[in-house]
Coordinates of C-alpha atoms in Angstrom, one line a residue:
M201 CA 24.7 38.4 178.5
I202 CA 25.2 38.6 182.2
I203 CA 28.7 39.9 181.7
F204 CA 27.5 42.4 179.2
A205 CA 24.8 43.6 181.5
S206 CA 27.3 44.0 184.3
F207 CA 29.6 46.1 182.1
I208 CA 26.7 48.4 181.2
H209 CA 25.6 48.8 184.8
K210 CA 29.1 49.9 185.9
F211 CA 29.0 52.8 183.5
N212 CA 25.5 54.0 184.2
I213 CA 25.2 57.4 185.9
H214 CA 22.5 58.1 188.5
F215 CA 21.6 61.8 188.5
S216 CA 19.0 62.2 191.3
K217 CA 16.8 60.5 193.7
N218 CA 13.7 62.1 192.3
Y219 CA 14.6 61.7 188.6
K220 CA 16.1 58.3 188.3
Y221 CA 17.3 57.5 184.8
Y222 CA 20.3 55.9 183.3
V223 CA 22.4 57.1 180.3
D224 CA 24.5 54.7 178.4
F225 CA 28.2 55.6 178.7
F226 CA 28.7 55.4 174.9
H227 CA 25.8 57.8 174.3
S228 CA 27.0 60.4 176.9
T229 CA 29.0 63.5 176.0
K230 CA 31.8 62.5 178.3
G231 CA 31.9 59.1 176.8
Y232 CA 32.3 60.5 173.3
L233 CA 35.1 62.8 174.6
R234 CA 36.9 59.9 176.2
I235 CA 36.6 57.9 173.0
A236 CA 37.8 60.8 170.8
L237 CA 40.7 61.5 173.1
F238 CA 41.7 57.8 173.3
T239 CA 41.5 57.5 169.4
Y240 CA 43.5 60.7 169.0
I241 CA 46.2 59.5 171.4
A242 CA 46.3 56.1 169.7
F243 CA 46.6 57.7 166.3
I244 CA 49.5 60.0 167.5
I245 CA 51.3 57.0 169.0
F246 CA 50.8 55.0 165.7
V247 CA 52.1 57.9 163.6
I248 CA 55.2 58.3 165.9
I249 CA 55.9 54.5 165.7
W250 CA 55.3 54.5 162.0
Y251 CA 57.7 57.5 161.5
L252 CA 60.4 56.0 163.6
T253 CA 60.3 52.6 162.0
M254 CA 59.6 53.5 158.4
P255 CA 62.5 53.2 155.9
K256 CA 64.4 56.5 155.3
I257 CA 65.5 57.7 151.9
E258 CA 68.8 58.6 153.4
D259 CA 69.4 54.9 154.1
D260 CA 69.0 53.9 150.5
E261 CA 72.2 53.5 148.6
R262 CA 70.7 55.2 145.6
Y263 CA 70.3 58.4 147.6
M264 CA 73.8 59.8 146.9
D265 CA 76.0 62.8 146.6
A266 CA 77.6 63.3 143.2
D267 CA 80.9 61.4 142.6
L268 CA 82.3 64.2 140.6
E269 CA 85.0 62.1 138.9
K270 CA 82.3 59.7 137.7
V271 CA 80.0 62.5 136.6
S272 CA 82.8 64.2 134.7
K273 CA 83.6 61.0 132.8
F274 CA 79.9 60.6 132.0
F275 CA 79.7 64.1 130.6
K276 CA 82.6 63.5 128.3
E277 CA 80.9 60.4 126.9
I278 CA 77.4 61.8 126.2
D279 CA 75.9 64.3 123.7
Y280 CA 72.6 64.9 125.5
G281 CA 73.4 67.1 128.4
T282 CA 71.5 70.2 129.5
I283 CA 72.4 73.8 130.3
F284 CA 72.1 72.8 134.0
S285 CA 74.6 69.9 133.8
H286 CA 77.6 71.9 135.0
L287 CA 75.7 73.0 138.2
V288 CA 76.3 69.5 139.6
Y289 CA 79.8 70.8 140.6
L290 CA 78.2 73.1 143.3
K291 CA 77.8 69.9 145.4
D292 CA 74.4 71.1 146.6
K293 CA 72.5 68.3 144.8
K294 CA 72.0 64.6 145.0
V295 CA 72.2 62.5 141.8
F296 CA 70.2 59.5 140.7
W297 CA 71.6 57.1 138.1
A298 CA 68.9 55.5 135.9
N299 CA 68.8 53.2 132.9
E300 CA 71.8 51.3 134.2
G301 CA 74.0 54.4 134.3
E302 CA 73.0 55.9 131.0
S303 CA 70.8 58.6 132.5
L304 CA 71.3 61.1 135.3
I305 CA 68.9 63.1 137.5
M306 CA 70.1 66.0 139.6
Y307 CA 67.9 66.9 142.5
S308 CA 67.5 68.2 146.0
K309 CA 65.2 67.1 148.8
Y310 CA 63.3 69.9 150.5
K311 CA 60.8 69.1 153.3
D312 CA 58.4 66.5 151.7
K313 CA 59.4 67.3 148.1
I314 CA 62.0 66.2 145.7
I315 CA 62.9 69.0 143.3
V316 CA 64.7 68.0 140.1
L317 CA 66.8 70.6 138.3
G318 CA 66.0 70.7 134.6
D319 CA 65.1 67.7 132.4
P320 CA 66.8 64.4 133.3
I321 CA 70.1 64.0 131.4
A322 CA 68.8 61.2 129.2
T323 CA 68.3 60.3 125.6
K324 CA 64.8 60.8 124.1
E325 CA 64.4 57.1 124.1
N326 CA 65.3 56.7 127.8
L327 CA 63.6 59.8 129.1
Y328 CA 60.3 58.2 130.1
S329 CA 61.8 55.1 131.7
C330 CA 64.3 57.4 133.6
I331 CA 61.4 59.4 135.0
E332 CA 59.5 56.2 135.9
E333 CA 62.5 54.7 137.6
F334 CA 62.9 57.8 139.7
Q335 CA 59.3 58.0 140.6
A336 CA 59.4 54.4 141.8
F337 CA 62.4 55.3 144.0
T338 CA 60.8 58.3 145.6
N339 CA 57.4 56.7 146.0
L340 CA 59.0 54.2 148.4
Y341 CA 59.6 57.0 150.9
G342 CA 56.5 59.1 150.3
Y343 CA 58.1 62.1 148.4
D344 CA 56.4 64.1 145.7
V345 CA 58.6 64.9 142.7
V346 CA 58.6 68.2 140.8
F347 CA 60.7 69.0 137.7
Y348 CA 62.0 72.6 137.7
E349 CA 63.0 74.3 134.4
I350 CA 62.0 71.7 131.9
E351 CA 61.8 72.2 128.1
E352 CA 58.6 72.3 126.1
K353 CA 59.8 69.6 123.7
N354 CA 59.4 66.9 126.4
F355 CA 55.8 67.7 127.4
S356 CA 54.3 64.5 126.1
T357 CA 56.7 62.4 128.2
Y358 CA 55.9 64.3 131.4
H359 CA 52.2 64.2 130.6
D360 CA 52.4 60.4 130.2
A361 CA 54.1 60.3 133.6
G362 CA 51.2 62.2 135.2
Y363 CA 52.4 65.8 135.3
Y364 CA 50.8 69.2 134.9
F365 CA 52.6 72.3 133.8
F366 CA 53.2 75.9 134.9
K367 CA 55.2 78.3 132.8
L368 CA 58.2 79.8 134.7
G369 CA 59.5 82.2 132.0
E370 CA 61.6 82.1 128.9
E371 CA 65.2 81.3 128.3
A372 CA 67.2 83.6 125.9
R373 CA 69.4 81.7 123.4
I374 CA 71.6 83.3 120.8
D375 CA 71.7 81.5 117.4
L376 CA 75.4 81.6 116.9
E377 CA 75.2 80.5 113.3
E378 CA 73.1 83.6 112.5
F379 CA 74.9 86.0 114.8
N380 CA 77.2 88.6 113.2
L381 CA 78.2 92.3 113.5
I382 CA 77.5 93.2 109.9
G383 CA 75.2 96.0 108.8
S384 CA 73.9 99.3 110.1
K385 CA 71.7 97.6 112.8
K386 CA 74.8 96.3 114.4
S387 CA 76.8 99.5 114.4
A388 CA 76.1 100.1 118.2
F389 CA 77.7 96.7 118.9
R390 CA 80.8 97.5 116.8
N391 CA 81.1 100.8 118.6
T392 CA 81.0 99.1 121.9
L393 CA 83.9 96.8 121.1
R394 CA 86.0 99.7 119.8
R395 CA 85.2 102.0 122.7
V396 CA 86.1 99.5 125.4
E397 CA 89.4 98.6 123.7
R398 CA 90.3 102.3 123.1
E399 CA 90.0 102.6 126.9
G400 CA 92.7 100.0 127.3
Y401 CA 90.7 96.9 128.0
S402 CA 91.0 93.4 126.4
F403 CA 89.0 90.2 126.3
S404 CA 90.4 86.7 126.7
I405 CA 89.3 83.3 127.9
I406 CA 91.5 81.6 130.5
E407 CA 91.5 77.9 131.3
P408 CA 91.7 76.1 134.7
P409 CA 93.6 75.5 136.8
F410 CA 93.9 79.1 137.9
N411 CA 96.7 80.3 140.1
N412 CA 96.2 82.0 143.5
E413 CA 96.7 85.5 142.0
V414 CA 93.9 85.0 139.5
V415 CA 91.6 83.5 142.0
S416 CA 92.3 86.4 144.4
Q417 CA 91.4 89.0 141.8
L418 CA 88.2 87.1 140.8
K419 CA 87.1 86.9 144.5
E420 CA 87.8 90.5 145.1
I421 CA 85.5 91.4 142.1
S422 CA 82.9 89.0 143.2
D423 CA 82.8 90.2 146.8
K424 CA 82.5 93.9 145.7
W425 CA 79.8 93.0 143.2
L426 CA 77.8 91.1 145.9
G427 CA 78.1 93.7 148.6
D428 CA 75.6 92.7 151.3
R429 CA 73.6 90.5 149.0
K430 CA 73.4 86.8 149.6
E431 CA 74.3 84.3 146.9
K432 CA 71.7 81.9 145.6
G433 CA 72.2 78.3 144.5
F434 CA 70.6 75.1 143.1
S435 CA 69.7 76.5 139.7
L436 CA 72.3 79.3 139.9
G437 CA 76.0 79.1 140.4
W438 CA 77.9 80.9 143.3
F439 CA 81.4 81.9 143.8
S440 CA 83.7 79.3 145.4
E441 CA 87.3 78.6 144.6
D442 CA 86.6 74.9 144.0
Y443 CA 83.6 75.6 141.7
I444 CA 85.3 78.3 139.5
Q445 CA 88.2 75.8 138.8
R446 CA 85.7 73.6 136.9
S447 CA 85.3 75.7 133.8
P448 CA 86.9 78.4 131.5
I449 CA 86.4 82.0 132.5
A450 CA 86.1 85.0 130.2
I451 CA 87.9 88.0 131.6
L452 CA 87.9 91.8 131.0
K453 CA 91.4 93.0 131.6
N454 CA 92.9 96.5 132.1
E455 CA 96.0 96.1 130.1
E456 CA 97.8 99.1 131.7
E457 CA 97.3 97.9 135.2
N458 CA 97.5 94.2 134.3
K459 CA 94.4 93.7 136.4
I460 CA 91.1 91.8 135.9
M461 CA 88.1 94.1 136.0
G462 CA 85.3 91.7 135.2
F463 CA 84.6 88.0 134.4
V464 CA 82.1 85.5 133.2
T465 CA 82.2 81.8 134.1
I466 CA 81.1 79.5 131.2
M467 CA 79.1 76.3 131.4
D468 CA 79.2 73.7 128.6
A469 CA 75.9 71.9 128.2
N470 CA 77.7 68.6 127.3
D471 CA 75.3 68.2 124.4
G472 CA 77.9 67.4 121.7
G473 CA 79.4 70.9 121.3
E474 CA 76.1 72.6 120.5
T475 CA 75.3 74.8 123.5
V476 CA 77.3 76.9 126.0
A477 CA 75.8 79.1 128.7
I478 CA 76.9 81.9 131.0
D479 CA 76.9 81.2 134.8
L480 CA 78.5 83.9 137.0
M481 CA 78.9 87.4 135.5
R482 CA 80.6 90.0 137.8
I483 CA 82.0 93.4 136.9
D484 CA 84.1 95.8 138.9
K485 CA 82.3 99.1 139.4
N486 CA 85.3 101.0 138.0
A487 CA 85.1 99.1 134.7
P488 CA 83.7 100.9 131.6
N489 CA 79.9 101.2 131.4
A490 CA 79.7 98.9 128.4
S491 CA 81.8 96.2 129.9
M492 CA 79.0 93.6 130.2
D493 CA 78.0 94.1 126.5
Y494 CA 81.7 93.9 125.6
L495 CA 82.1 90.5 127.3
M496 CA 78.9 89.2 125.8
L497 CA 79.7 90.2 122.2
N498 CA 83.2 88.7 122.4
L499 CA 81.8 85.5 123.9
F500 CA 79.3 85.1 121.1
L501 CA 82.0 85.6 118.5
T502 CA 84.4 83.3 120.2
F503 CA 82.1 80.4 120.5
K504 CA 80.7 80.9 117.0
E505 CA 84.3 80.4 115.8
K506 CA 84.6 77.3 118.0
G507 CA 81.5 75.8 116.1
Y508 CA 78.9 76.0 118.8
K509 CA 75.3 76.6 117.7
Y510 CA 73.7 78.3 120.7
F511 CA 74.8 80.5 123.5
S512 CA 72.3 80.6 126.5
L513 CA 71.9 83.9 128.4
G514 CA 69.7 82.2 131.0
E515 CA 66.1 82.8 131.8
A516 CA 64.0 85.9 132.0
P517 CA 61.7 84.8 134.9
L518 CA 57.9 85.1 134.4
S519 CA 58.5 86.5 131.0
N520 CA 55.4 86.0 128.6
V521 CA 53.6 84.2 131.4
G522 CA 49.8 84.6 131.9
F523 CA 49.3 87.3 129.2
N524 CA 46.4 85.6 127.5
T525 CA 42.8 86.2 128.6
H526 CA 42.3 82.4 128.8
S527 CA 45.6 81.7 130.7
H528 CA 45.3 79.7 133.9
L529 CA 44.6 81.6 137.1
Q530 CA 48.0 80.8 138.6
E531 CA 49.8 82.1 135.5
K532 CA 47.6 85.3 135.5
L533 CA 48.7 85.9 139.1
A534 CA 52.4 85.4 138.0
R535 CA 51.8 88.0 135.3
L536 CA 50.6 90.4 138.1
V537 CA 53.9 89.7 140.0
Y538 CA 55.9 90.4 136.7
N539 CA 54.1 93.7 136.1
S540 CA 54.1 95.0 139.7
G541 CA 57.1 93.3 141.3
N542 CA 59.9 95.4 139.8
I543 CA 60.5 97.1 143.2
F544 CA 61.9 93.7 144.4
Y545 CA 63.4 92.3 141.1
S546 CA 63.8 93.9 137.7
F547 CA 61.8 91.3 135.7
D548 CA 61.2 93.6 132.7
G549 CA 64.7 95.1 132.8
L550 CA 66.3 91.6 132.6
R551 CA 64.1 90.8 129.6
R552 CA 64.9 94.1 127.9
Y553 CA 68.6 93.6 128.4
K554 CA 68.7 90.1 126.9
S555 CA 66.4 91.2 124.0
K556 CA 69.0 93.6 122.7
F557 CA 71.0 90.6 121.3
S558 CA 67.9 89.3 119.4
P559 CA 67.8 85.9 121.0
I560 CA 65.5 83.0 120.4
W561 CA 63.1 82.8 123.4
Q562 CA 62.4 79.2 124.6
P563 CA 59.7 78.6 127.3
R564 CA 60.7 76.9 130.6
Y565 CA 58.2 75.1 132.8
L566 CA 57.6 73.5 136.1
A567 CA 56.2 70.0 135.9
Y568 CA 54.2 69.0 139.0
P569 CA 51.7 66.3 140.2
K570 CA 48.0 67.3 139.9
F571 CA 47.1 67.6 143.6
M572 CA 50.1 69.6 144.7
S573 CA 49.8 73.1 146.1
L574 CA 51.6 75.5 143.7
P575 CA 52.1 78.2 146.3
E576 CA 53.7 75.7 148.6
V577 CA 56.0 74.5 145.8
F578 CA 57.2 78.0 145.0
I579 CA 57.8 78.8 148.6
N580 CA 59.9 75.6 148.9
L581 CA 61.7 76.5 145.6
C582 CA 62.5 80.0 146.8
L583 CA 63.8 78.7 150.1
L584 CA 65.9 76.0 148.4
I585 CA 67.5 78.4 146.0
A586 CA 68.1 81.0 148.7
N587 CA 69.7 78.5 151.2
S588 CA 71.6 76.0 149.0
K589 CA 75.0 77.6 149.6
E590 CA 74.5 77.6 153.4
R591 CA 73.4 74.0 153.3
V592 CA 76.6 73.0 151.6
E593 CA 78.8 75.1 153.9
K594 CA 77.2 73.4 156.9
K595 CA 78.1 69.9 155.7

């Protein structure tokens, strides 16, 4: 007690000779400020020490770049790939092997989030355990996981794993078994094919490896098509000599000049020969006006003959999102962007172009944890897609 009293006495403050009173240090304003400052500094020191000593995901052997030889072998052995499988060859994503090598997740780390591209490449039976295994891995390092561009058919699995959903848009798929150019309704398509060929152009599909002359022509077309625009990545391919050597390319050729005037790179979904998709599509400004339609129609007919069931034209972003009176607030806001954002991006124009081929429209979603800020997620996604190519080039 004597020691305690002595301690109190040392911190008492005498204010005046006429008004003598004592204020306990711990009840004074200055005392509280000192305690708050000390606590704050101690907390900052703790956070710094914790951050410097905590395990880093980069040190985990499971955090790896894609071994492209291993991935290619895996794709040849499976029949459950996705339309995003081929984008692993961009080298802008990490891969996670789950289910003892039977499942594959393609993802990128951005700030405090892990963003997975598409559904995991896994069988229906392995999908939940694949997600669970990946969650356990990322939880060790404090990262939140979102799945970007997932299919509706897997909702129950993601729901069981604790996810909520936001509709991103709809993917256009051509049913190749039903597609044909027969009848009066298809006369415009037949006229397109005849007109472009009368002007001296032809369609063909060339297989890699491509020689320097071909690559040079493709690059020239790509550079002119891009102009001052910056190429995106992650969920979209970009032109690089290494990347285009990974797949067949459909070309539009001026026969008289023996010159390529347009091209489309093709992605196999590695789903047992069912689905194929377009990746890069670039046309020289001097090519005929209907060149894009000409390439598309020939691609549909070619892969129909090869026995494929579907041809994916990719997504129409924000298409059919938030149109219902009872739609979620976030999706209503997305609808507002769709309706008024055409000065920045032709959302409606892209939907209309793809609709001319009478596709099946399949919804695509974002799966995210409950307490995650959606605006923050979309900002991170936009930055990731915009900067993926630069991140690879800086490696």
